[in-house]
Short mmCIF file of C-alpha atoms and ligand atoms in Angstrom, two decimals:
data_model
loop_
_atom_site.label_atom_id
_atom_site.label_comp_id
_atom_site.label_asym_id
_atom_site.label_seq_id
_atom_site.Cartn_x
_atom_site.Cartn_y
_atom_site.Cartn_z
CA UNK A 1 -124.31 21.19 -58.77
CA UNK A 2 -121.98 23.57 -57.06
CA UNK A 3 -121.61 21.02 -54.25
CA UNK A 4 -120.93 18.23 -56.74
CA UNK A 5 -118.16 20.28 -58.31
CA UNK A 6 -116.70 21.16 -54.93
CA UNK A 7 -116.69 17.47 -53.95
CA UNK A 8 -115.03 16.53 -57.25
CA UNK A 9 -112.41 19.26 -56.76
CA UNK A 10 -111.38 17.98 -53.35
CA UNK A 11 -111.41 14.31 -54.24
CA UNK A 12 -109.61 14.69 -57.56
CA UNK A 13 -106.85 17.07 -56.44
CA UNK A 14 -106.04 14.88 -53.42
CA UNK A 15 -105.97 11.69 -55.50
CA UNK A 16 -103.85 13.32 -58.20
CA UNK A 17 -101.25 14.68 -55.80
CA UNK A 18 -100.95 11.24 -54.23
CA UNK A 19 -100.61 9.31 -57.51
CA UNK A 20 -97.63 6.97 -57.21
CA UNK A 21 -96.57 6.77 -60.81
CA UNK A 22 -97.21 8.03 -64.32
CA UNK A 23 -99.58 5.20 -65.17
CA UNK A 24 -101.86 5.84 -62.18
CA UNK A 25 -101.78 9.56 -62.93
CA UNK A 26 -102.95 8.94 -66.49
CA UNK A 27 -105.78 6.73 -65.18
CA UNK A 28 -106.88 9.57 -62.91
CA UNK A 29 -106.86 12.05 -65.80
CA UNK A 30 -109.20 9.75 -67.75
CA UNK A 31 -111.34 9.22 -64.64
CA UNK A 32 -111.88 12.95 -64.06
CA UNK A 33 -111.47 14.70 -67.41
CA UNK A 34 -112.13 11.97 -69.99
CA UNK A 35 -115.17 11.79 -72.26
CA UNK A 36 -116.82 9.43 -69.82
CA UNK A 37 -115.19 11.18 -66.88
CA UNK A 38 -116.72 12.63 -63.76
CA UNK A 39 -116.49 16.29 -64.86
CA UNK A 40 -118.19 15.46 -68.15
CA UNK A 41 -120.95 13.69 -66.19
CA UNK A 42 -121.56 16.82 -64.13
CA UNK A 43 -121.59 19.04 -67.21
CA UNK A 44 -124.27 16.85 -68.78
CA UNK A 45 -126.61 18.06 -66.07
CA UNK A 46 -126.18 21.72 -67.18
CA UNK A 47 -129.30 21.27 -69.29
CA UNK A 48 -131.41 21.13 -66.16
CA UNK A 49 -130.21 24.60 -65.10
CA UNK A 50 -131.94 27.87 -65.82
CA UNK A 51 -130.50 30.23 -68.47
CA UNK A 52 -129.32 32.65 -65.73
CA UNK A 53 -127.50 30.00 -63.76
CA UNK A 54 -125.78 28.41 -66.74
CA UNK A 55 -122.92 30.96 -67.44
CA UNK A 56 -121.80 31.02 -63.81
CA UNK A 57 -121.82 27.22 -63.65
CA UNK A 58 -119.99 27.03 -66.96
CA UNK A 59 -117.31 29.32 -65.62
CA UNK A 60 -116.98 27.24 -62.46
CA UNK A 61 -116.70 24.07 -64.52
CA UNK A 62 -113.90 25.60 -66.68
CA UNK A 63 -112.09 26.70 -63.55
CA UNK A 64 -112.37 23.18 -62.10
CA UNK A 65 -111.03 21.66 -65.30
CA UNK A 66 -108.05 24.07 -65.18
CA UNK A 67 -107.39 23.21 -61.54
CA UNK A 68 -107.44 19.48 -62.18
CA UNK A 69 -105.17 19.94 -65.21
CA UNK A 70 -102.67 21.99 -63.27
CA UNK A 71 -102.73 19.42 -60.42
CA UNK A 72 -101.94 16.74 -62.98
CA UNK A 73 -99.08 18.84 -64.43
CA UNK A 74 -97.70 19.48 -60.97
CA UNK A 75 -97.76 15.80 -60.05
CA UNK A 76 -96.21 14.88 -63.41
CA UNK A 77 -93.24 17.16 -62.71
CA UNK A 78 -92.90 15.75 -59.20
CA UNK A 79 -93.01 12.17 -60.44
CA UNK A 80 -90.34 12.87 -63.07
CA UNK A 81 -88.08 14.28 -60.38
CA UNK A 82 -88.70 11.29 -58.09
CA UNK A 83 -88.01 8.83 -60.92
CA UNK A 84 -84.76 10.61 -61.77
CA UNK A 85 -83.66 10.55 -58.17
CA UNK A 86 -84.41 6.82 -57.87
CA UNK A 87 -82.50 6.13 -61.07
CA UNK A 88 -79.48 8.12 -59.92
CA UNK A 89 -79.54 6.34 -56.60
CA UNK A 90 -79.58 2.94 -58.29
CA UNK A 91 -76.73 3.85 -60.57
CA UNK A 92 -74.45 5.40 -58.00
CA UNK A 93 -70.85 4.31 -58.22
CA UNK A 94 -68.92 4.47 -54.98
CA UNK A 95 -65.40 5.14 -56.15
CA UNK A 96 -64.09 4.77 -52.60
CA UNK A 97 -65.06 1.06 -52.44
CA UNK A 98 -62.05 -1.28 -52.65
CA UNK A 99 -61.85 -2.90 -56.10
CA UNK A 100 -61.63 -6.58 -57.01
CA UNK A 101 -57.97 -7.06 -57.71
CA UNK A 102 -57.31 -9.29 -60.73
CA UNK A 103 -54.75 -11.98 -60.07
CA UNK A 104 -51.84 -11.34 -62.41
CA UNK A 105 -49.46 -14.04 -63.45
CA UNK A 106 -45.84 -13.56 -64.42
CA UNK A 107 -43.10 -15.18 -66.39
CA UNK A 108 -41.93 -18.64 -65.33
CA UNK A 109 -38.45 -18.46 -63.72
CA UNK A 110 -36.96 -20.65 -66.44
CA UNK A 111 -38.29 -18.37 -69.15
CA UNK A 112 -36.69 -15.41 -67.39
CA UNK A 113 -33.36 -17.12 -67.85
CA UNK A 114 -34.18 -18.07 -71.45
CA UNK A 115 -35.18 -14.50 -72.33
CA UNK A 116 -31.99 -13.18 -70.77
CA UNK A 117 -29.94 -15.54 -72.95
CA UNK A 118 -31.95 -14.69 -76.05
CA UNK A 119 -31.27 -10.99 -75.46
CA UNK A 120 -27.54 -11.60 -75.15
CA UNK A 121 -27.35 -13.54 -78.41
CA UNK A 122 -29.65 -11.20 -80.31
CA UNK A 123 -27.28 -8.42 -79.25
CA UNK A 124 -24.46 -10.34 -80.95
CA UNK A 125 -26.37 -10.71 -84.22
CA UNK A 126 -27.71 -14.25 -83.74
CA UNK A 127 -31.13 -15.35 -84.95
CA UNK A 128 -33.50 -17.43 -82.83
CA UNK A 129 -34.84 -20.50 -84.62
CA UNK A 130 -37.38 -23.14 -83.75
CA UNK A 131 -37.68 -26.73 -84.91
CA UNK A 132 -39.57 -30.00 -84.54
CA UNK A 133 -39.63 -32.00 -81.31
CA UNK A 134 -40.62 -35.09 -83.28
CA UNK A 135 -37.48 -35.83 -85.28
CA UNK A 136 -36.02 -38.30 -87.74
CA UNK A 137 -33.18 -40.45 -86.41
CA UNK A 138 -31.22 -39.09 -89.36
CA UNK A 139 -31.31 -35.58 -87.92
CA UNK A 140 -31.10 -36.46 -84.24
CA UNK A 141 -28.19 -38.91 -84.75
CA UNK A 142 -26.87 -39.91 -88.18
CA UNK A 143 -26.19 -36.50 -89.69
CA UNK A 144 -24.60 -35.51 -86.36
CA UNK A 145 -22.05 -38.29 -86.83
CA UNK A 146 -23.62 -40.48 -84.16
CA UNK A 147 -23.39 -44.02 -85.59
CA UNK A 148 -25.80 -46.90 -85.40
CA UNK A 149 -24.20 -48.51 -82.40
CA UNK A 150 -24.02 -45.43 -80.20
CA UNK A 151 -25.55 -45.97 -76.72
CA UNK A 152 -27.71 -42.82 -76.92
CA UNK A 153 -29.63 -44.55 -79.74
CA UNK A 154 -30.75 -47.37 -77.43
CA UNK A 155 -34.47 -47.93 -76.87
CA UNK A 156 -33.76 -47.68 -73.16
CA UNK A 157 -32.63 -44.05 -73.60
CA UNK A 158 -34.78 -42.66 -76.41
CA UNK A 159 -38.53 -42.38 -77.03
CA UNK A 160 -39.18 -43.95 -80.46
CA UNK A 161 -42.45 -43.82 -82.36
CA UNK A 162 -41.65 -46.59 -84.82
CA UNK A 163 -40.24 -50.14 -84.59
CA UNK A 164 -37.50 -49.29 -87.08
CA UNK A 165 -36.11 -46.56 -84.76
CA UNK A 166 -36.50 -43.90 -87.45
CA UNK A 167 -38.92 -41.47 -85.78
CA UNK A 168 -38.37 -40.25 -82.25
CA UNK A 169 -38.69 -37.43 -79.74
CA UNK A 170 -35.48 -35.46 -80.14
CA UNK A 171 -32.97 -36.20 -77.37
CA UNK A 172 -31.08 -32.96 -77.91
CA UNK A 173 -31.44 -29.64 -79.75
CA UNK A 174 -28.38 -30.47 -81.88
CA UNK A 175 -30.53 -31.60 -84.88
CA UNK A 176 -31.30 -27.89 -85.21
CA UNK A 177 -27.69 -27.50 -86.42
CA UNK A 178 -28.49 -29.78 -89.36
CA UNK A 179 -31.80 -28.03 -90.13
CA UNK A 180 -30.04 -24.66 -90.10
CA UNK A 181 -27.18 -25.80 -92.36
CA UNK A 182 -29.58 -27.45 -94.81
CA UNK A 183 -31.97 -24.53 -95.11
CA UNK A 184 -30.13 -21.29 -94.36
CA UNK A 185 -27.75 -19.25 -96.43
CA UNK A 186 -24.20 -18.87 -95.06
CA UNK A 187 -22.94 -17.43 -92.81
CA UNK A 188 -25.09 -18.85 -90.00
CA UNK A 189 -25.49 -17.44 -86.51
CA UNK A 190 -28.36 -19.08 -84.65
CA UNK A 191 -29.58 -20.18 -81.28
CA UNK A 192 -32.35 -22.76 -81.00
CA UNK A 193 -34.05 -23.22 -77.63
CA UNK A 194 -36.55 -26.01 -77.10
CA UNK A 195 -37.76 -29.16 -75.37
CA UNK A 196 -35.85 -32.42 -75.52
CA UNK A 197 -36.78 -35.89 -74.27
CA UNK A 198 -34.92 -38.80 -72.72
CA UNK A 199 -36.08 -41.94 -70.91
CA UNK A 200 -34.99 -40.82 -67.48
CA UNK A 201 -36.75 -41.54 -64.20
CA UNK A 202 -38.03 -38.42 -62.48
CA UNK A 203 -35.94 -37.30 -59.52
CA UNK A 204 -34.43 -34.11 -58.13
CA UNK A 205 -32.05 -33.77 -61.09
CA UNK A 206 -33.74 -35.76 -63.89
CA UNK A 207 -36.87 -35.39 -65.97
CA UNK A 208 -37.93 -37.21 -69.17
CA UNK A 209 -38.54 -33.77 -70.68
CA UNK A 210 -36.26 -30.80 -70.26
CA UNK A 211 -34.98 -27.80 -72.22
CA UNK A 212 -31.78 -27.09 -74.09
CA UNK A 213 -30.42 -24.21 -76.09
CA UNK A 214 -28.36 -24.99 -79.12
CA UNK A 215 -26.07 -22.38 -80.62
CA UNK A 216 -24.09 -22.42 -83.82
CA UNK A 217 -21.87 -20.19 -85.96
CA UNK A 218 -20.71 -21.14 -89.46
CA UNK A 219 -18.56 -18.76 -91.48
CA UNK A 220 -15.20 -18.50 -93.19
CA UNK A 221 -12.22 -18.51 -90.83
CA UNK A 222 -14.13 -19.30 -87.61
CA UNK A 223 -11.83 -20.76 -84.95
CA UNK A 224 -11.88 -22.14 -81.41
CA UNK A 225 -10.80 -18.65 -80.30
CA UNK A 226 -14.16 -17.29 -81.49
CA UNK A 227 -15.95 -20.01 -79.55
CA UNK A 228 -14.06 -19.18 -76.35
CA UNK A 229 -14.42 -15.42 -76.70
CA UNK A 230 -18.15 -15.58 -77.43
CA UNK A 231 -18.98 -18.04 -74.67
CA UNK A 232 -16.82 -16.16 -72.15
CA UNK A 233 -18.77 -13.03 -72.96
CA UNK A 234 -22.11 -14.84 -72.53
CA UNK A 235 -20.96 -16.25 -69.17
CA UNK A 236 -19.94 -12.77 -67.99
CA UNK A 237 -23.33 -11.37 -68.96
CA UNK A 238 -25.14 -14.13 -67.08
CA UNK A 239 -22.91 -14.56 -64.03
CA UNK A 240 -21.24 -11.16 -63.83
CA UNK A 241 -17.95 -9.62 -64.91
CA UNK A 242 -14.81 -11.46 -63.87
CA UNK A 243 -16.47 -14.89 -63.68
CA UNK A 244 -13.68 -17.41 -64.22
CA UNK A 245 -14.25 -20.07 -66.90
CA UNK A 246 -12.50 -23.30 -67.79
CA UNK A 247 -12.69 -25.10 -71.14
CA UNK A 248 -12.16 -28.79 -70.42
CA UNK A 249 -11.50 -31.30 -73.25
CA UNK A 250 -14.41 -33.64 -73.88
CA UNK A 251 -15.88 -35.78 -76.63
CA UNK A 252 -18.96 -35.24 -78.75
CA UNK A 253 -19.37 -37.07 -82.07
CA UNK A 254 -20.47 -33.92 -83.93
CA UNK A 255 -17.64 -31.60 -82.86
CA UNK A 256 -13.89 -31.89 -83.16
CA UNK A 257 -12.26 -30.77 -80.97
CA UNK A 258 -14.95 -30.84 -78.26
CA UNK A 259 -14.99 -29.34 -74.82
CA UNK A 260 -17.12 -28.64 -71.80
CA UNK A 261 -17.29 -25.20 -70.28
CA UNK A 262 -17.19 -24.88 -66.50
CA UNK A 263 -17.51 -21.73 -64.47
CA UNK A 264 -15.73 -21.27 -61.19
CA UNK A 265 -18.38 -21.51 -58.47
CA UNK A 266 -19.77 -18.00 -57.98
CA UNK A 267 -20.88 -18.98 -54.50
CA UNK A 268 -17.58 -20.09 -52.93
CA UNK A 269 -15.06 -18.75 -55.46
CA UNK A 270 -13.75 -22.24 -56.17
CA UNK A 271 -13.11 -23.48 -52.65
CA UNK A 272 -15.92 -26.00 -52.78
CA UNK A 273 -19.43 -25.65 -51.33
CA UNK A 274 -22.89 -27.27 -51.59
CA UNK A 275 -23.73 -25.22 -54.72
CA UNK A 276 -20.79 -26.75 -56.67
CA UNK A 277 -21.00 -30.03 -54.72
CA UNK A 278 -17.51 -29.44 -53.35
CA UNK A 279 -16.00 -29.28 -56.84
CA UNK A 280 -15.26 -25.56 -57.01
CA UNK A 281 -16.50 -25.63 -60.64
CA UNK A 282 -19.94 -25.82 -62.20
CA UNK A 283 -20.45 -27.42 -65.62
CA UNK A 284 -22.43 -25.10 -67.89
CA UNK A 285 -22.40 -26.48 -71.44
CA UNK A 286 -20.89 -28.71 -74.11
CA UNK A 287 -19.29 -27.19 -77.19
CA UNK A 288 -16.78 -27.64 -79.96
CA UNK A 289 -15.79 -27.00 -83.55
CA UNK A 290 -18.40 -28.44 -85.91
CA UNK A 291 -17.01 -31.74 -87.26
CA UNK A 292 -15.91 -31.60 -90.94
CA UNK A 293 -18.04 -34.70 -91.62
CA UNK A 294 -21.12 -32.90 -90.29
CA UNK A 295 -20.37 -29.85 -92.44
CA UNK A 296 -19.86 -31.82 -95.64
CA UNK A 297 -22.92 -33.97 -94.90
CA UNK A 298 -24.93 -30.74 -95.11
CA UNK A 299 -23.26 -29.68 -98.35
CA UNK A 300 -20.85 -27.18 -96.76
CA UNK A 301 -17.21 -27.40 -97.84
CA UNK A 302 -15.13 -27.84 -94.65
CA UNK A 303 -12.06 -26.51 -96.48
CA UNK A 304 -13.82 -23.16 -96.96
CA UNK A 305 -16.12 -22.90 -93.97
CA UNK A 306 -15.72 -23.73 -90.32
CA UNK A 307 -17.89 -23.21 -87.28
CA UNK A 308 -18.52 -23.85 -83.63
CA UNK A 309 -21.55 -25.04 -81.70
CA UNK A 310 -22.70 -25.42 -78.17
CA UNK A 311 -25.55 -27.04 -76.26
CA UNK A 312 -26.72 -25.98 -72.84
CA UNK A 313 -29.31 -27.28 -70.38
CA UNK A 314 -31.75 -24.58 -69.42
CA UNK A 315 -33.23 -25.99 -66.20
CA UNK A 316 -29.81 -26.39 -64.62
CA UNK A 317 -29.03 -22.77 -65.39
CA UNK A 318 -32.30 -21.55 -63.87
CA UNK A 319 -31.78 -23.76 -60.82
CA UNK A 320 -28.35 -22.22 -60.30
CA UNK A 321 -29.58 -18.70 -60.79
CA UNK A 322 -32.61 -19.01 -58.50
CA UNK A 323 -31.13 -21.51 -56.00
CA UNK A 324 -33.76 -24.11 -56.87
CA UNK A 325 -32.69 -27.46 -55.43
CA UNK A 326 -35.26 -29.78 -57.00
CA UNK A 327 -35.83 -29.98 -60.77
CA UNK A 328 -39.41 -31.19 -60.26
CA UNK A 329 -40.42 -27.78 -58.91
CA UNK A 330 -39.74 -26.24 -62.31
CA UNK A 331 -42.37 -28.43 -64.00
CA UNK A 332 -44.99 -28.89 -61.28
CA UNK A 333 -46.19 -25.30 -61.69
CA UNK A 334 -47.33 -25.06 -58.09
CA UNK A 335 -48.41 -21.44 -57.67
CA UNK A 336 -46.84 -21.31 -54.21
CA UNK A 337 -43.49 -22.03 -55.86
CA UNK A 338 -43.91 -19.83 -58.92
CA UNK A 339 -45.07 -16.82 -56.90
CA UNK A 340 -41.63 -16.56 -55.32
CA UNK A 341 -40.01 -15.29 -58.51
N1 DAH B 1 -26.13 -32.13 -77.62
C1 DAH B 1 -25.23 -32.28 -76.51
C2 DAH B 1 -25.96 -32.94 -75.33
O1 DAH B 1 -27.16 -33.02 -75.35
C3 DAH B 1 -24.70 -30.95 -76.07
C4 DAH B 1 -23.77 -30.35 -77.06
C5 DAH B 1 -22.43 -30.57 -76.98
C6 DAH B 1 -24.23 -29.55 -78.10
C7 DAH B 1 -21.54 -30.02 -77.87
C8 DAH B 1 -23.35 -28.99 -79.02
C9 DAH B 1 -22.01 -29.23 -78.88
O2 DAH B 1 -23.74 -28.20 -80.01
O3 DAH B 1 -21.14 -28.68 -79.77
O4 DAH B 1 -25.33 -33.34 -74.42
#
């Protein structure tokens, strides 16, 4: 019996200390110490021993049980440590590894210019308003004093939705003047940026869709001097102090008098160069004093109120500012182009 116990001691302790995981360790505990385990089997044979031998054997058996139990405890502690180490290893974060850099976009060059202009006008107390791109002919033309026969109303120039030429894609942001006068309390100080549409073939300077900014002031005692002073200030903020401007007489049906604003070429100082196409001047916008007929058509008494308005192409401005020579680049959204700004 002594030999049996000695054999069990050696076999069990070795097996326990080599157990690979908690599950195998538990199986070994059952195998050696369980009710049907090997130690129990040995103890069953105690009955065959003499009364003198029994206490010594009993003591040995208790000792063996304690040894096996402590081997199990020892291995359990070891396994816990090994598991922890493995876990830590698997979860290690190497902060020195180079990261995956997210690709960040940025504002489109034309919207840089638009935001700059918005800031300037907000600083002068203007509000920014938005309006429909699908318009009634009434708003795009009639209420702006553009009569039935006007060439801009032709089907060859304008995208119409209906046979009767009443619903269309707006050809200008000027209908925003009418919307503002019909819905806003006086005085009015607004700018209205947005898309406009014309039946133009795509080339380096034309696109069937482009952007304009409309601006308008309506108040008592507003004169052409206010128009000139305000627009001169805007030009200085965009093109720099001392930029020379020229207000050239022009005709628009919805303003009287009307003018176009040119700036002296900031590239050549007026001598003539490729930027100004040899002209020395660059056309920036159309403007004028809001026509009395347009005012009264919107229920505003032209004897009490007056106002000025302007309309400006946004792409042309961005092209000038960023030296972009082909309008198509602005809309193609080729990343290789956009990344340059
Ligand atoms: N709507 C005109 C165009 O598309 C531009 C314009 C001219 C707007 C004079 C105005 C203005 O408000 O007063 O060519």
